[in-house]
């Protein structure tokens, strides 16, 4: 009897110690009884999200709504920026850049078209027209240096025609200069006829080389000039030349 009691006390002590240990580690007492048949219960799966519904507005913004996550349910909206946002006001920027002297070039024979036209009014005059054919604004400095075939020097300029500012041409615009070929009263000397003309352009400094020259066509019979040959400064307006 004493042996049984002792064994009972030992078993009770062991169970108590096991229970205390289980409480301390938070796992609880596990029943490891007879083995049970394998369960066929399927493990629950997480809720699947509901496909979002898209709606596109006229402004190119897509709004989507949806519910359901792996841990719960919810709803929300998402906004996608338009694929082609409005372009910046590039025109204004370009115009501002074009007016910057650093972005302009000198007008010369490589970026302009030059024509020469004889006039009946004023008498014995010729009109030079320079049109900017380039993609940048160009500056017409001072006055044209003309060279007729057979001439020993370029004609002088009429200082009274100097404009207040440099003549500047935007792409497609034209500038003008007048040429007095001979004296209307016949007082000029050394008259001759020329069939070829070369127009030289000046740079920023007076008398400097402005680049490629131009050779505008003259009338088939050529033009007559004498010692009265004179040119004007480049002008922004044709009227300023015609009134000279």
Short mmCIF file of C-alpha atoms in Angstrom, two decimals:
data_model
loop_
_atom_site.label_atom_id
_atom_site.label_comp_id
_atom_site.label_asym_id
_atom_site.label_seq_id
_atom_site.Cartn_x
_atom_site.Cartn_y
_atom_site.Cartn_z
CA UNK A 1 0.00 0.00 0.00
CA UNK A 2 2.81 2.35 0.90
CA UNK A 3 4.51 1.64 -2.43
CA UNK A 4 1.38 2.45 -4.44
CA UNK A 5 0.83 5.64 -2.49
CA UNK A 6 4.39 6.67 -3.10
CA UNK A 7 4.04 6.04 -6.85
CA UNK A 8 0.76 8.02 -6.87
CA UNK A 9 2.43 10.95 -5.17
CA UNK A 10 5.32 10.83 -7.66
CA UNK A 11 2.95 10.81 -10.64
CA UNK A 12 0.94 13.71 -9.20
CA UNK A 13 4.14 15.71 -8.63
CA UNK A 14 5.26 15.10 -12.25
CA UNK A 15 1.91 16.28 -13.68
CA UNK A 16 2.01 19.40 -11.54
CA UNK A 17 5.51 20.27 -12.76
CA UNK A 18 4.46 19.73 -16.38
CA UNK A 19 1.46 22.01 -15.97
CA UNK A 20 3.57 24.76 -14.44
CA UNK A 21 6.08 24.48 -17.28
CA UNK A 22 3.29 24.70 -19.89
CA UNK A 23 1.84 27.80 -18.24
CA UNK A 24 5.22 29.49 -18.19
CA UNK A 25 5.91 29.03 -21.90
CA UNK A 26 2.32 29.83 -22.93
CA UNK A 27 1.74 26.69 -24.93
CA UNK A 28 -0.75 25.03 -22.62
CA UNK A 29 -1.05 21.38 -21.98
CA UNK A 30 -1.39 19.30 -25.09
CA UNK A 31 -3.37 16.09 -25.09
CA UNK A 32 -1.23 13.46 -26.73
CA UNK A 33 -3.89 10.77 -26.43
CA UNK A 34 -4.68 8.06 -28.89
CA UNK A 35 -3.89 8.91 -32.48
CA UNK A 36 -6.84 10.18 -34.48
CA UNK A 37 -7.69 9.51 -38.10
CA UNK A 38 -6.32 12.12 -40.55
CA UNK A 39 -8.77 14.97 -41.02
CA UNK A 40 -10.08 15.77 -44.50
CA UNK A 41 -10.97 19.31 -43.57
CA UNK A 42 -9.66 21.84 -46.20
CA UNK A 43 -7.71 24.77 -44.86
CA UNK A 44 -9.70 28.01 -45.39
CA UNK A 45 -8.29 30.24 -48.12
CA UNK A 46 -7.82 33.98 -47.89
CA UNK A 47 -10.53 36.12 -49.43
CA UNK A 48 -9.70 37.00 -53.05
CA UNK A 49 -9.86 40.67 -54.09
CA UNK A 50 -12.74 41.73 -56.31
CA UNK A 51 -11.62 42.93 -59.78
CA UNK A 52 -11.60 46.71 -60.01
CA UNK A 53 -13.96 48.55 -62.32
CA UNK A 54 -12.35 51.27 -64.45
CA UNK A 55 -13.92 54.43 -65.70
CA UNK A 56 -12.17 56.87 -68.05
CA UNK A 57 -12.99 60.57 -68.02
CA UNK A 58 -12.68 63.05 -70.89
CA UNK A 59 -9.50 64.45 -69.35
CA UNK A 60 -7.70 61.12 -69.75
CA UNK A 61 -7.89 60.19 -65.99
CA UNK A 62 -8.68 56.60 -65.10
CA UNK A 63 -10.53 55.96 -61.80
CA UNK A 64 -10.78 52.45 -60.38
CA UNK A 65 -12.69 51.02 -57.40
CA UNK A 66 -12.35 47.62 -55.76
CA UNK A 67 -12.99 45.72 -52.54
CA UNK A 68 -11.28 42.90 -50.69
CA UNK A 69 -7.74 42.24 -49.50
CA UNK A 70 -5.94 39.21 -48.14
CA UNK A 71 -6.68 40.37 -44.58
CA UNK A 72 -10.06 42.00 -44.89
CA UNK A 73 -12.22 44.14 -47.13
CA UNK A 74 -11.93 47.75 -48.20
CA UNK A 75 -12.62 50.25 -50.94
CA UNK A 76 -10.66 53.07 -52.57
CA UNK A 77 -9.96 55.08 -55.71
CA UNK A 78 -6.78 55.47 -57.73
CA UNK A 79 -5.96 58.18 -60.23
CA UNK A 80 -3.66 57.64 -63.22
CA UNK A 81 -2.19 60.84 -64.79
CA UNK A 82 -3.05 61.51 -68.43
CA UNK A 83 -0.52 59.95 -70.80
CA UNK A 84 0.00 63.15 -72.75
CA UNK A 85 -0.03 66.17 -70.41
CA UNK A 86 -0.38 69.58 -72.08
CA UNK A 87 2.89 70.83 -73.46
CA UNK A 88 4.53 73.83 -71.86
CA UNK A 89 4.17 77.20 -73.49
CA UNK A 90 7.21 76.59 -75.69
CA UNK A 91 6.27 79.36 -78.11
CA UNK A 92 6.67 82.06 -75.47
CA UNK A 93 10.02 80.65 -74.40
CA UNK A 94 11.27 80.44 -77.97
CA UNK A 95 10.22 84.03 -78.67
CA UNK A 96 12.09 85.18 -75.57
CA UNK A 97 15.21 83.24 -76.61
CA UNK A 98 15.12 84.62 -80.15
CA UNK A 99 15.32 88.19 -78.85
CA UNK A 100 18.49 87.39 -76.93
CA UNK A 101 21.46 88.76 -78.92
CA UNK A 102 23.42 85.65 -77.97
CA UNK A 103 20.99 83.53 -80.01
CA UNK A 104 21.02 85.74 -83.10
CA UNK A 105 23.39 85.57 -86.05
CA UNK A 106 24.73 88.01 -88.60
CA UNK A 107 22.79 88.34 -91.83
CA UNK A 108 24.91 87.41 -94.83
CA UNK A 109 24.78 85.54 -98.10
CA UNK A 110 24.47 82.13 -96.41
CA UNK A 111 21.23 82.78 -94.56
CA UNK A 112 19.48 85.37 -96.72
CA UNK A 113 18.22 85.94 -100.23
CA UNK A 114 19.30 89.21 -101.83
CA UNK A 115 17.57 90.90 -104.78
CA UNK A 116 18.42 94.13 -106.65
CA UNK A 117 15.66 96.11 -108.36
CA UNK A 118 16.09 99.34 -110.30
CA UNK A 119 13.56 102.08 -109.53
CA UNK A 120 12.00 104.83 -111.56
CA UNK A 121 11.03 106.71 -108.41
CA UNK A 122 13.28 107.90 -106.98
CA UNK A 123 14.99 108.35 -110.34
CA UNK A 124 18.30 106.56 -110.92
CA UNK A 125 17.95 104.52 -107.74
CA UNK A 126 18.11 100.81 -106.99
CA UNK A 127 16.49 98.88 -104.13
CA UNK A 128 18.32 96.07 -102.35
CA UNK A 129 16.10 93.62 -100.49
CA UNK A 130 17.53 91.09 -98.03
CA UNK A 131 15.17 88.33 -96.82
CA UNK A 132 16.06 86.08 -93.88
CA UNK A 133 15.88 82.49 -95.14
CA UNK A 134 17.40 80.94 -91.99
CA UNK A 135 15.82 79.59 -88.81
CA UNK A 136 17.27 82.25 -86.46
CA UNK A 137 16.93 85.99 -86.22
CA UNK A 138 19.78 87.80 -87.94
CA UNK A 139 21.20 91.31 -87.72
CA UNK A 140 21.99 93.55 -90.68
CA UNK A 141 24.91 95.67 -89.49
CA UNK A 142 25.63 99.15 -90.82
CA UNK A 143 25.33 99.25 -94.62
CA UNK A 144 26.09 97.06 -97.65
CA UNK A 145 29.52 97.21 -99.23
CA UNK A 146 28.90 97.06 -102.97
CA UNK A 147 31.30 96.01 -105.68
CA UNK A 148 30.29 96.50 -109.31
CA UNK A 149 32.50 94.81 -111.85
CA UNK A 150 35.27 97.15 -112.88
CA UNK A 151 34.81 99.40 -109.81
CA UNK A 152 37.95 100.38 -107.93
CA UNK A 153 36.26 100.96 -104.55
CA UNK A 154 32.98 100.53 -102.71
CA UNK A 155 30.53 103.45 -102.72
CA UNK A 156 30.26 105.69 -99.64
CA UNK A 157 27.25 105.69 -97.31
CA UNK A 158 24.88 108.56 -96.69
CA UNK A 159 25.34 109.15 -92.93
CA UNK A 160 21.96 110.88 -92.71
CA UNK A 161 20.26 107.51 -93.25
CA UNK A 162 21.68 105.81 -90.13
CA UNK A 163 18.78 104.21 -88.14
CA UNK A 164 18.46 104.40 -84.36
CA UNK A 165 18.89 100.65 -83.94
CA UNK A 166 20.41 97.74 -85.82
CA UNK A 167 18.08 96.29 -88.44
CA UNK A 168 17.03 92.84 -87.20
CA UNK A 169 15.22 90.24 -89.31
CA UNK A 170 13.13 87.38 -88.00
CA UNK A 171 12.93 84.31 -90.25
CA UNK A 172 11.00 85.34 -93.38
CA UNK A 173 11.33 89.08 -92.76
CA UNK A 174 13.14 91.51 -95.07
CA UNK A 175 15.44 94.48 -94.70
CA UNK A 176 16.26 97.15 -97.29
CA UNK A 177 18.94 99.48 -98.55
CA UNK A 178 18.88 102.10 -101.28
CA UNK A 179 21.52 102.76 -103.93
CA UNK A 180 21.81 106.10 -105.71
CA UNK A 181 23.31 105.07 -109.03
CA UNK A 182 23.87 108.42 -110.70
CA UNK A 183 23.09 112.11 -110.35
CA UNK A 184 19.66 113.04 -111.67
CA UNK A 185 21.02 116.27 -113.17
CA UNK A 186 23.87 114.51 -114.97
CA UNK A 187 26.55 116.15 -112.88
CA UNK A 188 28.25 112.84 -112.05
CA UNK A 189 31.51 111.83 -113.64
CA UNK A 190 33.04 108.64 -114.95
CA UNK A 191 29.76 106.97 -115.81
CA UNK A 192 29.82 103.27 -116.76
CA UNK A 193 27.50 100.29 -117.06
CA UNK A 194 27.90 97.16 -114.95
CA UNK A 195 26.23 93.77 -115.37
CA UNK A 196 27.49 92.18 -112.16
CA UNK A 197 27.14 93.15 -108.53
CA UNK A 198 28.53 91.65 -105.32
CA UNK A 199 27.04 92.60 -101.94
CA UNK A 200 29.31 92.27 -98.91
CA UNK A 201 27.99 92.23 -95.34
CA UNK A 202 29.60 93.80 -92.28
CA UNK A 203 29.98 92.22 -88.83
CA UNK A 204 29.38 93.77 -85.42
CA UNK A 205 32.42 96.00 -85.76
CA UNK A 206 32.40 98.60 -88.54
CA UNK A 207 34.26 97.35 -91.60
CA UNK A 208 34.56 93.78 -90.25
CA UNK A 209 33.71 90.73 -92.35
CA UNK A 210 30.10 89.62 -91.78
CA UNK A 211 30.36 86.34 -93.66
CA UNK A 212 29.40 85.08 -97.09
CA UNK A 213 28.68 87.65 -99.76
CA UNK A 214 25.74 87.64 -102.19
CA UNK A 215 25.50 88.20 -105.94
CA UNK A 216 22.02 89.38 -106.88
CA UNK A 217 21.06 89.42 -110.53
CA UNK A 218 21.00 92.74 -112.34
CA UNK A 219 18.79 93.66 -115.33
CA UNK A 220 19.89 92.08 -118.60
CA UNK A 221 21.24 95.38 -119.89
CA UNK A 222 23.11 96.09 -116.64
CA UNK A 223 22.90 99.28 -114.59
CA UNK A 224 24.52 102.64 -115.21
CA UNK A 225 26.34 104.41 -112.38
CA UNK A 226 28.72 107.33 -112.02
CA UNK A 227 30.70 109.14 -109.33
CA UNK A 228 27.47 109.96 -107.49
CA UNK A 229 27.13 106.31 -106.44
CA UNK A 230 25.98 106.22 -102.79
CA UNK A 231 24.24 103.71 -100.49
CA UNK A 232 22.04 103.94 -97.41
CA UNK A 233 22.26 102.09 -94.12
CA UNK A 234 20.17 98.94 -93.88
CA UNK A 235 16.60 99.87 -93.03
CA UNK A 236 13.72 98.01 -91.41
CA UNK A 237 11.15 99.74 -93.61
CA UNK A 238 11.02 99.94 -97.40
CA UNK A 239 9.33 103.32 -97.17
CA UNK A 240 12.39 104.80 -95.48
CA UNK A 241 14.43 103.75 -98.52
CA UNK A 242 11.94 104.91 -101.14
CA UNK A 243 11.70 108.35 -99.51
CA UNK A 244 15.49 108.85 -99.60
#
